[in-house]
mmCIF file of C-alpha atoms in Angstrom:
data_model
loop_
_atom_site.group_PDB
_atom_site.id
_atom_site.type_symbol
_atom_site.label_atom_id
_atom_site.label_comp_id
_atom_site.label_asym_id
_atom_site.label_seq_id
_atom_site.Cartn_x
_atom_site.Cartn_y
_atom_site.Cartn_z
ATOM 1 C CA MET A 1 -0.041 -0.029 0.142
ATOM 2 C CA THR A 2 1.214 3.328 -0.935
ATOM 3 C CA ALA A 3 2.086 5.793 1.820
ATOM 4 C CA PHE A 4 0.836 9.241 1.215
ATOM 5 C CA PRO A 5 1.375 12.407 3.025
ATOM 6 C CA PRO A 6 -1.000 12.984 5.860
ATOM 7 C CA LEU A 7 -4.275 14.929 5.117
ATOM 8 C CA LYS A 8 -4.356 18.500 6.530
ATOM 9 C CA ASN A 9 -7.756 19.383 5.484
ATOM 10 C CA ASP A 10 -10.433 16.802 6.167
ATOM 11 C CA LEU A 11 -13.324 18.989 6.220
ATOM 12 C CA LEU A 12 -15.183 17.695 3.137
ATOM 13 C CA LEU A 13 -14.553 13.840 4.334
ATOM 14 C CA ARG A 14 -15.931 14.736 7.751
ATOM 15 C CA THR A 15 -19.059 16.425 6.293
ATOM 16 C CA ALA A 16 -19.534 13.463 3.794
ATOM 17 C CA ARG A 17 -19.587 11.072 6.907
ATOM 18 C CA GLY A 18 -22.517 13.280 8.277
ATOM 19 C CA GLU A 19 -20.431 15.234 11.020
ATOM 20 C CA ILE A 20 -21.278 18.640 12.139
ATOM 21 C CA VAL A 21 -18.509 20.904 10.824
ATOM 22 C CA GLU A 22 -17.340 24.520 11.317
ATOM 23 C CA ARG A 23 -18.338 25.365 7.688
ATOM 24 C CA PRO A 24 -19.454 23.795 4.486
ATOM 25 C CA PRO A 25 -16.589 22.468 2.376
ATOM 26 C CA VAL A 26 -16.601 23.548 -1.163
ATOM 27 C CA TRP A 27 -15.373 22.553 -4.708
ATOM 28 C CA VAL A 28 -16.889 22.531 -8.082
ATOM 29 C CA MET A 29 -17.271 19.991 -10.726
ATOM 30 C CA ARG A 30 -14.819 20.460 -13.794
ATOM 31 C CA GLN A 31 -12.893 22.717 -11.597
ATOM 32 C CA ALA A 32 -9.808 21.601 -13.470
ATOM 33 C CA GLY A 33 -10.668 22.612 -17.159
ATOM 34 C CA ARG A 34 -10.685 25.091 -19.975
ATOM 35 C CA TYR A 35 -11.930 28.110 -18.192
ATOM 36 C CA LEU A 36 -8.435 28.357 -16.661
ATOM 37 C CA PRO A 37 -5.652 29.837 -18.797
ATOM 38 C CA GLU A 38 -3.080 27.867 -17.218
ATOM 39 C CA TYR A 39 -5.165 24.821 -18.482
ATOM 40 C CA HIS A 40 -4.564 25.766 -22.193
ATOM 41 C CA GLU A 41 -0.815 26.368 -21.499
ATOM 42 C CA THR A 42 -0.364 22.894 -20.011
ATOM 43 C CA LYS A 43 -2.567 21.304 -22.638
ATOM 44 C CA GLY A 44 -0.795 22.883 -25.482
ATOM 45 C CA ASN A 45 -1.346 20.771 -28.733
ATOM 46 C CA HIS A 46 -1.879 17.567 -26.735
ATOM 47 C CA ASP A 47 -5.182 16.045 -27.582
ATOM 48 C CA PHE A 48 -7.524 15.798 -24.729
ATOM 49 C CA PHE A 49 -7.372 12.039 -24.143
ATOM 50 C CA GLU A 50 -3.797 12.228 -24.488
ATOM 51 C CA CYS A 51 -3.771 14.593 -21.561
ATOM 52 C CA CYS A 52 -6.059 12.069 -19.580
ATOM 53 C CA ARG A 53 -3.582 9.246 -20.494
ATOM 54 C CA SER A 54 -0.451 11.323 -19.226
ATOM 55 C CA PRO A 55 -0.174 10.957 -15.483
ATOM 56 C CA GLU A 56 1.961 14.138 -15.409
ATOM 57 C CA ILE A 57 -0.244 16.237 -17.459
ATOM 58 C CA ALA A 58 -3.356 14.897 -15.851
ATOM 59 C CA SER A 59 -1.888 15.514 -12.185
ATOM 60 C CA THR A 60 -0.715 19.067 -13.282
ATOM 61 C CA LEU A 61 -4.222 19.858 -14.394
ATOM 62 C CA THR A 62 -5.802 18.464 -11.309
ATOM 63 C CA LEU A 63 -3.743 20.789 -9.276
ATOM 64 C CA GLN A 64 -4.184 23.964 -11.173
ATOM 65 C CA PRO A 65 -7.371 25.131 -9.254
ATOM 66 C CA ILE A 66 -5.880 24.133 -5.989
ATOM 67 C CA GLU A 67 -2.860 26.362 -6.561
ATOM 68 C CA ARG A 68 -4.877 29.141 -7.984
ATOM 69 C CA TYR A 69 -7.703 29.226 -5.157
ATOM 70 C CA GLY A 70 -5.599 27.990 -2.115
ATOM 71 C CA ASP A 71 -7.565 27.319 0.869
ATOM 72 C CA LEU A 72 -10.759 28.401 -0.808
ATOM 73 C CA LEU A 73 -11.019 24.955 -1.979
ATOM 74 C CA ASP A 74 -11.816 21.836 0.018
ATOM 75 C CA ALA A 75 -11.276 19.114 -2.400
ATOM 76 C CA SER A 76 -9.645 18.219 -5.869
ATOM 77 C CA ILE A 77 -11.073 15.861 -8.506
ATOM 78 C CA ILE A 78 -8.677 13.938 -10.774
ATOM 79 C CA PHE A 79 -8.471 15.302 -14.339
ATOM 80 C CA SER A 80 -10.021 12.379 -16.583
ATOM 81 C CA ASP A 81 -13.129 11.705 -18.464
ATOM 82 C CA ILE A 82 -16.092 9.449 -17.825
ATOM 83 C CA LEU A 83 -15.643 7.851 -21.329
ATOM 84 C CA VAL A 84 -12.488 5.975 -20.595
ATOM 85 C CA ILE A 85 -14.657 3.039 -19.623
ATOM 86 C CA PRO A 86 -16.113 2.709 -23.141
ATOM 87 C CA GLN A 87 -12.626 3.036 -24.556
ATOM 88 C CA ALA A 88 -11.373 0.365 -22.179
ATOM 89 C CA MET A 89 -14.122 -1.716 -23.566
ATOM 90 C CA GLY A 90 -12.532 -1.437 -26.921
ATOM 91 C CA MET A 91 -14.680 1.470 -28.377
ATOM 92 C CA THR A 92 -12.927 4.425 -30.337
ATOM 93 C CA VAL A 93 -13.957 7.753 -28.663
ATOM 94 C CA GLU A 94 -12.342 11.098 -29.999
ATOM 95 C CA MET A 95 -12.674 14.447 -28.690
ATOM 96 C CA VAL A 96 -13.602 16.846 -31.536
ATOM 97 C CA ASP A 97 -13.088 20.467 -30.955
ATOM 98 C CA GLN A 98 -16.383 22.683 -30.696
ATOM 99 C CA LYS A 99 -18.447 19.417 -30.698
ATOM 100 C CA GLY A 100 -17.290 17.175 -27.787
ATOM 101 C CA PRO A 101 -17.022 13.538 -27.590
ATOM 102 C CA HIS A 102 -17.561 11.323 -30.854
ATOM 103 C CA PHE A 103 -17.757 7.684 -31.287
ATOM 104 C CA PRO A 104 -16.937 6.792 -34.815
ATOM 105 C CA THR A 105 -18.706 3.461 -34.658
ATOM 106 C CA PRO A 106 -21.466 3.675 -31.931
ATOM 107 C CA LEU A 107 -23.287 0.717 -30.921
ATOM 108 C CA ARG A 108 -26.579 0.972 -33.051
ATOM 109 C CA LYS A 109 -28.140 -2.638 -32.786
ATOM 110 C CA PRO A 110 -27.941 -5.683 -30.562
ATOM 111 C CA THR A 111 -28.284 -8.114 -33.688
ATOM 112 C CA GLY A 112 -24.861 -7.080 -34.855
ATOM 113 C CA GLY A 113 -21.557 -8.542 -34.047
ATOM 114 C CA GLN A 114 -20.433 -5.405 -32.086
ATOM 115 C CA TYR A 115 -22.936 -5.950 -29.379
ATOM 116 C CA LYS A 116 -21.953 -9.626 -28.873
ATOM 117 C CA GLU A 117 -18.267 -8.827 -28.881
ATOM 118 C CA LEU A 118 -18.742 -5.939 -26.352
ATOM 119 C CA LEU A 119 -20.781 -7.896 -23.992
ATOM 120 C CA GLU A 120 -18.477 -11.030 -23.815
ATOM 121 C CA ARG A 121 -15.163 -9.142 -24.081
ATOM 122 C CA ASP A 122 -13.000 -9.791 -20.906
ATOM 123 C CA VAL A 123 -12.006 -6.195 -20.193
ATOM 124 C CA ASP A 124 -8.758 -5.834 -18.118
ATOM 125 C CA ILE A 125 -9.886 -2.542 -16.396
ATOM 126 C CA ALA A 126 -6.679 -2.574 -14.232
ATOM 127 C CA LYS A 127 -4.509 -2.800 -17.453
ATOM 128 C CA GLU A 128 -6.483 -0.661 -19.781
ATOM 129 C CA LEU A 129 -6.937 2.275 -17.246
ATOM 130 C CA ASP A 130 -3.551 2.136 -15.497
ATOM 131 C CA TYR A 131 -2.714 5.607 -16.483
ATOM 132 C CA VAL A 132 -5.789 6.853 -14.292
ATOM 133 C CA TYR A 133 -4.490 5.139 -11.243
ATOM 134 C CA ARG A 134 -1.002 6.259 -11.837
ATOM 135 C CA ALA A 135 -2.244 10.013 -12.174
ATOM 136 C CA ILE A 136 -4.465 9.516 -8.885
ATOM 137 C CA THR A 137 -1.303 8.216 -7.074
ATOM 138 C CA LEU A 138 0.969 11.051 -8.362
ATOM 139 C CA THR A 139 -1.560 13.596 -7.605
ATOM 140 C CA ARG A 140 -1.802 12.552 -4.057
ATOM 141 C CA HIS A 141 1.815 12.981 -3.621
ATOM 142 C CA LYS A 142 1.760 16.327 -5.356
ATOM 143 C CA LEU A 143 -1.332 17.427 -3.126
ATOM 144 C CA ASN A 144 0.987 16.881 -0.233
ATOM 145 C CA GLY A 145 -2.246 16.362 1.873
ATOM 146 C CA ARG A 146 -3.682 19.781 1.243
ATOM 147 C CA VAL A 147 -7.197 18.602 0.415
ATOM 148 C CA PRO A 148 -8.781 15.007 -0.390
ATOM 149 C CA LEU A 149 -8.862 13.793 -3.949
ATOM 150 C CA TYR A 150 -12.175 12.591 -5.605
ATOM 151 C CA GLY A 151 -12.170 9.776 -8.057
ATOM 152 C CA PHE A 152 -15.117 9.209 -10.377
ATOM 153 C CA CYS A 153 -16.750 7.239 -13.138
ATOM 154 C CA GLY A 154 -19.754 7.886 -15.378
ATOM 155 C CA ALA A 155 -23.077 6.010 -14.356
ATOM 156 C CA PRO A 156 -24.132 3.076 -16.497
ATOM 157 C CA TRP A 157 -27.031 4.656 -18.123
ATOM 158 C CA THR A 158 -24.995 7.753 -19.175
ATOM 159 C CA LEU A 159 -22.135 5.705 -20.630
ATOM 160 C CA PHE A 160 -24.670 3.560 -22.534
ATOM 161 C CA CYS A 161 -26.321 6.760 -23.833
ATOM 162 C CA TYR A 162 -22.863 7.918 -25.196
ATOM 163 C CA MET A 163 -22.033 4.363 -26.441
ATOM 164 C CA VAL A 164 -25.165 4.222 -28.482
ATOM 165 C CA GLU A 165 -25.837 7.760 -29.591
ATOM 166 C CA GLY A 166 -22.199 8.104 -30.649
ATOM 167 C CA GLY A 167 -21.839 11.320 -28.620
ATOM 168 C CA GLY A 168 -23.964 14.042 -26.874
ATOM 169 C CA SER A 169 -27.751 14.268 -28.281
ATOM 170 C CA LYS A 170 -30.608 16.385 -28.133
ATOM 171 C CA LEU A 171 -33.246 13.971 -29.013
ATOM 172 C CA PHE A 172 -31.673 10.528 -27.744
ATOM 173 C CA ILE A 173 -33.417 8.682 -30.563
ATOM 174 C CA GLN A 174 -30.985 5.749 -30.670
ATOM 175 C CA VAL A 175 -30.989 4.937 -26.902
ATOM 176 C CA LYS A 176 -34.659 5.546 -26.593
ATOM 177 C CA THR A 177 -34.989 2.977 -29.272
ATOM 178 C CA TRP A 178 -32.936 0.515 -27.418
ATOM 179 C CA ILE A 179 -34.557 0.898 -23.973
ATOM 180 C CA PHE A 180 -37.978 0.409 -25.405
ATOM 181 C CA LYS A 181 -37.403 -2.026 -28.398
ATOM 182 C CA TYR A 182 -34.601 -3.848 -26.857
ATOM 183 C CA PRO A 183 -34.948 -3.618 -23.134
ATOM 184 C CA ASP A 184 -33.497 -6.824 -21.862
ATOM 185 C CA GLU A 185 -30.393 -6.401 -24.245
ATOM 186 C CA SER A 186 -30.098 -2.773 -22.908
ATOM 187 C CA LYS A 187 -30.143 -4.225 -19.250
ATOM 188 C CA LYS A 188 -27.476 -6.732 -20.184
ATOM 189 C CA MET A 189 -24.994 -4.062 -21.387
ATOM 190 C CA LEU A 190 -25.966 -1.877 -18.495
ATOM 191 C CA ASP A 191 -25.032 -4.737 -16.056
ATOM 192 C CA LYS A 192 -21.601 -5.345 -17.843
ATOM 193 C CA ILE A 193 -20.959 -1.483 -17.605
ATOM 194 C CA ALA A 194 -21.880 -1.468 -13.787
ATOM 195 C CA LYS A 195 -19.457 -4.264 -12.996
ATOM 196 C CA LEU A 196 -16.600 -2.333 -14.813
ATOM 197 C CA CYS A 197 -17.481 0.677 -12.836
ATOM 198 C CA VAL A 198 -17.161 -1.050 -9.568
ATOM 199 C CA GLU A 199 -13.514 -2.382 -10.244
ATOM 200 C CA TYR A 200 -12.669 1.048 -11.738
ATOM 201 C CA LEU A 201 -13.562 2.896 -8.679
ATOM 202 C CA ALA A 202 -12.128 0.160 -6.408
ATOM 203 C CA LEU A 203 -8.783 0.427 -8.203
ATOM 204 C CA GLN A 204 -9.088 4.334 -8.155
ATOM 205 C CA VAL A 205 -9.322 4.196 -4.398
ATOM 206 C CA LYS A 206 -6.356 1.628 -4.292
ATOM 207 C CA ALA A 207 -4.492 4.375 -6.029
ATOM 208 C CA GLY A 208 -5.246 6.983 -3.642
ATOM 209 C CA ALA A 209 -8.760 8.505 -4.193
ATOM 210 C CA GLN A 210 -10.512 9.376 -0.979
ATOM 211 C CA ILE A 211 -14.008 9.840 -2.265
ATOM 212 C CA ILE A 212 -15.683 8.839 -5.387
ATOM 213 C CA GLN A 213 -18.493 10.195 -7.363
ATOM 214 C CA VAL A 214 -20.513 8.584 -9.935
ATOM 215 C CA PHE A 215 -22.054 10.955 -12.651
ATOM 216 C CA ASP A 216 -25.321 10.299 -14.262
ATOM 217 C CA SER A 217 -25.264 13.287 -16.653
ATOM 218 C CA TRP A 218 -28.234 12.061 -18.769
ATOM 219 C CA ALA A 219 -30.634 10.876 -15.992
ATOM 220 C CA ALA A 220 -33.028 13.655 -17.038
ATOM 221 C CA GLU A 221 -33.618 11.865 -20.221
ATOM 222 C CA LEU A 222 -35.504 9.104 -18.369
ATOM 223 C CA SER A 223 -39.281 9.439 -17.266
ATOM 224 C CA PRO A 224 -39.531 8.312 -13.352
ATOM 225 C CA SER A 225 -40.449 4.762 -14.321
ATOM 226 C CA SER A 226 -37.795 4.418 -16.865
ATOM 227 C CA PHE A 227 -35.170 5.750 -14.254
ATOM 228 C CA LYS A 228 -36.330 2.964 -12.044
ATOM 229 C CA ASP A 229 -35.677 0.320 -14.743
ATOM 230 C CA PHE A 230 -32.472 1.742 -16.696
ATOM 231 C CA SER A 231 -30.619 3.854 -14.038
ATOM 232 C CA LEU A 232 -31.550 3.271 -10.429
ATOM 233 C CA PRO A 233 -30.643 -0.577 -10.300
ATOM 234 C CA TYR A 234 -27.206 0.064 -11.741
ATOM 235 C CA LEU A 235 -26.495 2.933 -9.366
ATOM 236 C CA ARG A 236 -27.520 0.732 -6.559
ATOM 237 C CA TYR A 237 -25.294 -2.248 -7.841
ATOM 238 C CA ILE A 238 -22.341 0.257 -7.774
ATOM 239 C CA SER A 239 -23.078 1.258 -4.134
ATOM 240 C CA LYS A 240 -23.586 -2.264 -2.961
ATOM 241 C CA ASN A 241 -20.549 -3.903 -4.603
ATOM 242 C CA LEU A 242 -17.984 -1.124 -4.240
ATOM 243 C CA PRO A 243 -17.507 -1.509 -0.327
ATOM 244 C CA GLU A 244 -17.373 -5.218 -0.914
ATOM 245 C CA ARG A 245 -14.675 -4.840 -3.508
ATOM 246 C CA LEU A 246 -12.772 -2.643 -1.265
ATOM 247 C CA LYS A 247 -12.996 -4.914 1.579
ATOM 248 C CA ALA A 248 -11.634 -7.692 -0.789
ATOM 249 C CA LEU A 249 -8.760 -5.492 -1.874
ATOM 250 C CA GLU A 250 -8.025 -4.650 1.760
ATOM 251 C CA GLN A 251 -8.714 -1.105 1.193
ATOM 252 C CA GLU A 252 -10.357 1.529 3.571
ATOM 253 C CA GLN A 253 -13.949 2.379 2.677
ATOM 254 C CA VAL A 254 -14.615 5.821 1.379
ATOM 255 C CA PRO A 255 -17.682 8.092 0.980
ATOM 256 C CA MET A 256 -19.636 7.554 -2.236
ATOM 257 C CA VAL A 257 -21.412 10.327 -4.200
ATOM 258 C CA VAL A 258 -24.146 9.933 -6.754
ATOM 259 C CA PHE A 259 -24.920 12.883 -8.963
ATOM 260 C CA ALA A 260 -27.950 12.246 -11.362
ATOM 261 C CA LYS A 261 -28.447 15.357 -13.310
ATOM 262 C CA GLY A 262 -32.125 16.261 -13.916
ATOM 263 C CA ALA A 263 -33.589 13.351 -11.732
ATOM 264 C CA TRP A 264 -35.336 15.778 -9.279
ATOM 265 C CA TYR A 265 -38.090 13.290 -9.363
ATOM 266 C CA ALA A 266 -35.953 10.417 -8.041
ATOM 267 C CA LEU A 267 -34.445 12.204 -5.035
ATOM 268 C CA ASN A 268 -36.118 10.134 -2.570
ATOM 269 C CA ASP A 269 -35.101 6.842 -4.259
ATOM 270 C CA LEU A 270 -31.396 8.373 -4.504
ATOM 271 C CA CYS A 271 -31.532 9.003 -0.772
ATOM 272 C CA ASP A 272 -31.933 5.259 -0.255
ATOM 273 C CA SER A 273 -29.593 4.056 -2.950
ATOM 274 C CA GLY A 274 -26.646 3.262 -0.880
ATOM 275 C CA TYR A 275 -24.626 6.441 -1.357
ATOM 276 C CA GLN A 276 -23.523 8.869 1.578
ATOM 277 C CA VAL A 277 -23.882 11.967 -0.489
ATOM 278 C CA VAL A 278 -26.421 12.785 -3.144
ATOM 279 C CA GLY A 279 -25.557 15.715 -5.614
ATOM 280 C CA LEU A 280 -28.204 18.036 -6.816
ATOM 281 C CA ASP A 281 -28.471 20.149 -9.873
ATOM 282 C CA TRP A 282 -29.728 23.639 -9.873
ATOM 283 C CA LEU A 283 -33.324 22.593 -10.664
ATOM 284 C CA GLN A 284 -33.774 21.546 -7.029
ATOM 285 C CA ASP A 285 -34.824 23.850 -4.269
ATOM 286 C CA PRO A 286 -32.309 23.413 -1.503
ATOM 287 C CA ALA A 287 -34.941 23.464 1.180
ATOM 288 C CA ASP A 288 -37.334 21.310 -0.471
ATOM 289 C CA ALA A 289 -34.251 18.859 -0.993
ATOM 290 C CA ILE A 290 -33.623 18.805 2.801
ATOM 291 C CA ARG A 291 -37.396 18.012 3.442
ATOM 292 C CA VAL A 292 -37.154 14.951 1.104
ATOM 293 C CA ALA A 293 -33.681 13.814 2.490
ATOM 294 C CA LYS A 294 -34.772 13.945 6.066
ATOM 295 C CA GLY A 295 -31.222 13.750 7.071
ATOM 296 C CA ARG A 296 -30.526 10.307 5.389
ATOM 297 C CA VAL A 297 -27.704 11.671 3.198
ATOM 298 C CA VAL A 298 -25.380 14.666 2.966
ATOM 299 C CA LEU A 299 -26.539 16.938 -0.010
ATOM 300 C CA GLN A 300 -24.009 18.557 -2.601
ATOM 301 C CA GLY A 301 -24.670 21.411 -4.840
ATOM 302 C CA ASN A 302 -26.362 23.317 -6.220
ATOM 303 C CA ALA A 303 -25.888 26.659 -7.826
ATOM 304 C CA ASP A 304 -26.728 27.371 -11.410
ATOM 305 C CA PRO A 305 -23.347 27.450 -13.053
ATOM 306 C CA GLY A 306 -24.729 30.316 -15.355
ATOM 307 C CA VAL A 307 -24.598 32.677 -12.377
ATOM 308 C CA LEU A 308 -20.888 32.879 -12.817
ATOM 309 C CA TYR A 309 -21.440 34.778 -16.061
ATOM 310 C CA GLY A 310 -23.695 37.276 -14.115
ATOM 311 C CA GLY A 311 -21.355 39.310 -11.923
ATOM 312 C CA LYS A 312 -20.789 39.663 -8.100
ATOM 313 C CA LYS A 313 -24.271 40.934 -7.128
ATOM 314 C CA ALA A 314 -25.986 37.811 -8.803
ATOM 315 C CA ILE A 315 -23.449 35.582 -7.277
ATOM 316 C CA THR A 316 -24.120 36.871 -3.809
ATOM 317 C CA ALA A 317 -27.882 36.346 -4.337
ATOM 318 C CA VAL A 318 -27.422 32.761 -5.385
ATOM 319 C CA VAL A 319 -25.132 31.933 -2.584
ATOM 320 C CA GLU A 320 -27.292 33.576 0.122
ATOM 321 C CA ASP A 321 -30.224 31.452 -1.197
ATOM 322 C CA MET A 322 -28.117 28.433 -1.013
ATOM 323 C CA VAL A 323 -26.667 28.949 2.408
ATOM 324 C CA SER A 324 -30.234 29.650 3.656
ATOM 325 C CA GLY A 325 -31.816 26.694 1.921
ATOM 326 C CA PHE A 326 -29.179 24.317 3.162
ATOM 327 C CA GLY A 327 -29.614 25.550 6.805
ATOM 328 C CA GLY A 328 -26.368 27.484 7.139
ATOM 329 C CA GLY A 329 -24.065 24.647 5.993
ATOM 330 C CA LYS A 330 -22.692 23.412 9.382
ATOM 331 C CA HIS A 331 -24.294 19.981 8.796
ATOM 332 C CA GLY A 332 -25.069 17.910 5.672
ATOM 333 C CA TRP A 333 -23.961 20.140 2.723
ATOM 334 C CA ILE A 334 -21.008 20.177 0.432
ATOM 335 C CA ALA A 335 -21.245 23.427 -1.458
ATOM 336 C CA ASN A 336 -20.778 23.109 -5.256
ATOM 337 C CA LEU A 337 -22.389 24.099 -8.586
ATOM 338 C CA GLY A 338 -25.323 22.253 -9.842
ATOM 339 C CA HIS A 339 -23.234 20.994 -12.795
ATOM 340 C CA GLY A 340 -19.688 21.377 -14.109
ATOM 341 C CA ILE A 341 -18.291 25.070 -14.671
ATOM 342 C CA THR A 342 -18.880 26.235 -18.097
ATOM 343 C CA PRO A 343 -16.321 27.719 -20.508
ATOM 344 C CA PHE A 344 -15.528 31.254 -20.633
ATOM 345 C CA VAL A 345 -16.253 31.850 -17.046
ATOM 346 C CA ASN A 346 -13.730 34.419 -15.452
ATOM 347 C CA PRO A 347 -11.592 32.665 -12.885
ATOM 348 C CA ASP A 348 -12.015 35.714 -10.531
ATOM 349 C CA ASP A 349 -15.674 35.236 -10.595
ATOM 350 C CA LEU A 350 -15.318 31.603 -9.545
ATOM 351 C CA LYS A 351 -12.916 32.872 -6.740
ATOM 352 C CA PHE A 352 -15.659 35.331 -5.575
ATOM 353 C CA PHE A 353 -18.156 32.581 -5.496
ATOM 354 C CA PHE A 354 -15.808 30.605 -3.434
ATOM 355 C CA GLN A 355 -15.307 33.743 -1.110
ATOM 356 C CA GLU A 356 -19.037 34.402 -0.787
ATOM 357 C CA ILE A 357 -19.512 30.953 0.317
ATOM 358 C CA ARG A 358 -16.926 31.233 3.153
ATOM 359 C CA ARG A 359 -18.361 34.482 4.393
ATOM 360 C CA LEU A 360 -22.069 33.896 4.142
ATOM 361 C CA ALA A 361 -21.883 30.571 5.678
ATOM 362 C CA ALA A 362 -19.462 31.676 8.472
ATOM 363 C CA ASN A 363 -22.369 32.415 10.695
ATOM 364 C CA GLY A 364 -24.644 29.900 9.351
ATOM 365 C CA ASP A 365 -26.738 27.764 11.867
ATOM 366 C CA ALA A 366 -26.060 23.986 12.136
#
């Protein structure tokens, strides 16, 4: 087992465990990314996935917001991408400028040989994604205990969407065809992906991740009943089996976070899905979410990322609403955006967002 520097700021981990804390911890999704000028300097002419596959580059990008914002941040998240799992399964994924991820040969029908090959392939997730684990270990050493490090993966439903659609989508025609015309075949693939997610997350923890998050970015494309069929069972599979896998690997248990964007209707189910923390997007009112959660989980979120384009007055108003809605922030809340930070945000406006959380939550009620 690798020896890492002792953790100096454990505020986020204490919060995730449900403890009463001195203030809410804060970080933001995609905090290591293209809104930062130093990101572009480091990335240079490297392809996006080339950066993910280089432990040195990935660790450097992970640390950039920590270096810039200092003690205003209470966590880091490894620079990587949810689509490394489809890549490990043998699918080609490209990151196209101004477009996003693209699968040249998406999974179109279960009757073709591609479906059978993907389903039956014995994926060596330890070998295929070794670069992620090396990046995590390197980053833990570079962090020198300043803040804890998040590992993550995409949820099975979201990864299945990308694999079938061939990229992002507005209509999700292909994946809707799959779940309604080929529900059994869809579930078999979702089960395959869920098993890979468990192993991938377990090996991230073994490499040094101190908390993990499962991103179900396309959860909003499912109706409540479809969510219960095609997303929730696989989220629960991960939360049930990851602790068992960590125990088998003789690793300490870590807090688990689930973030199902747009699945506001499923909050009650998500609170009983086996995760210690449930992420909220900006479509949910914090006070309403607290009433639904009833103390079963810690909540994470949930400012509209768009407020960062609105200037200081707007940022202050949103943070005031968040702090009030989450009851002051000294118990059960990890402050964050309601989704990842978007391009062209001024880094100084994000800094002001962090500062306002620190200022306004300082006198919050537990």
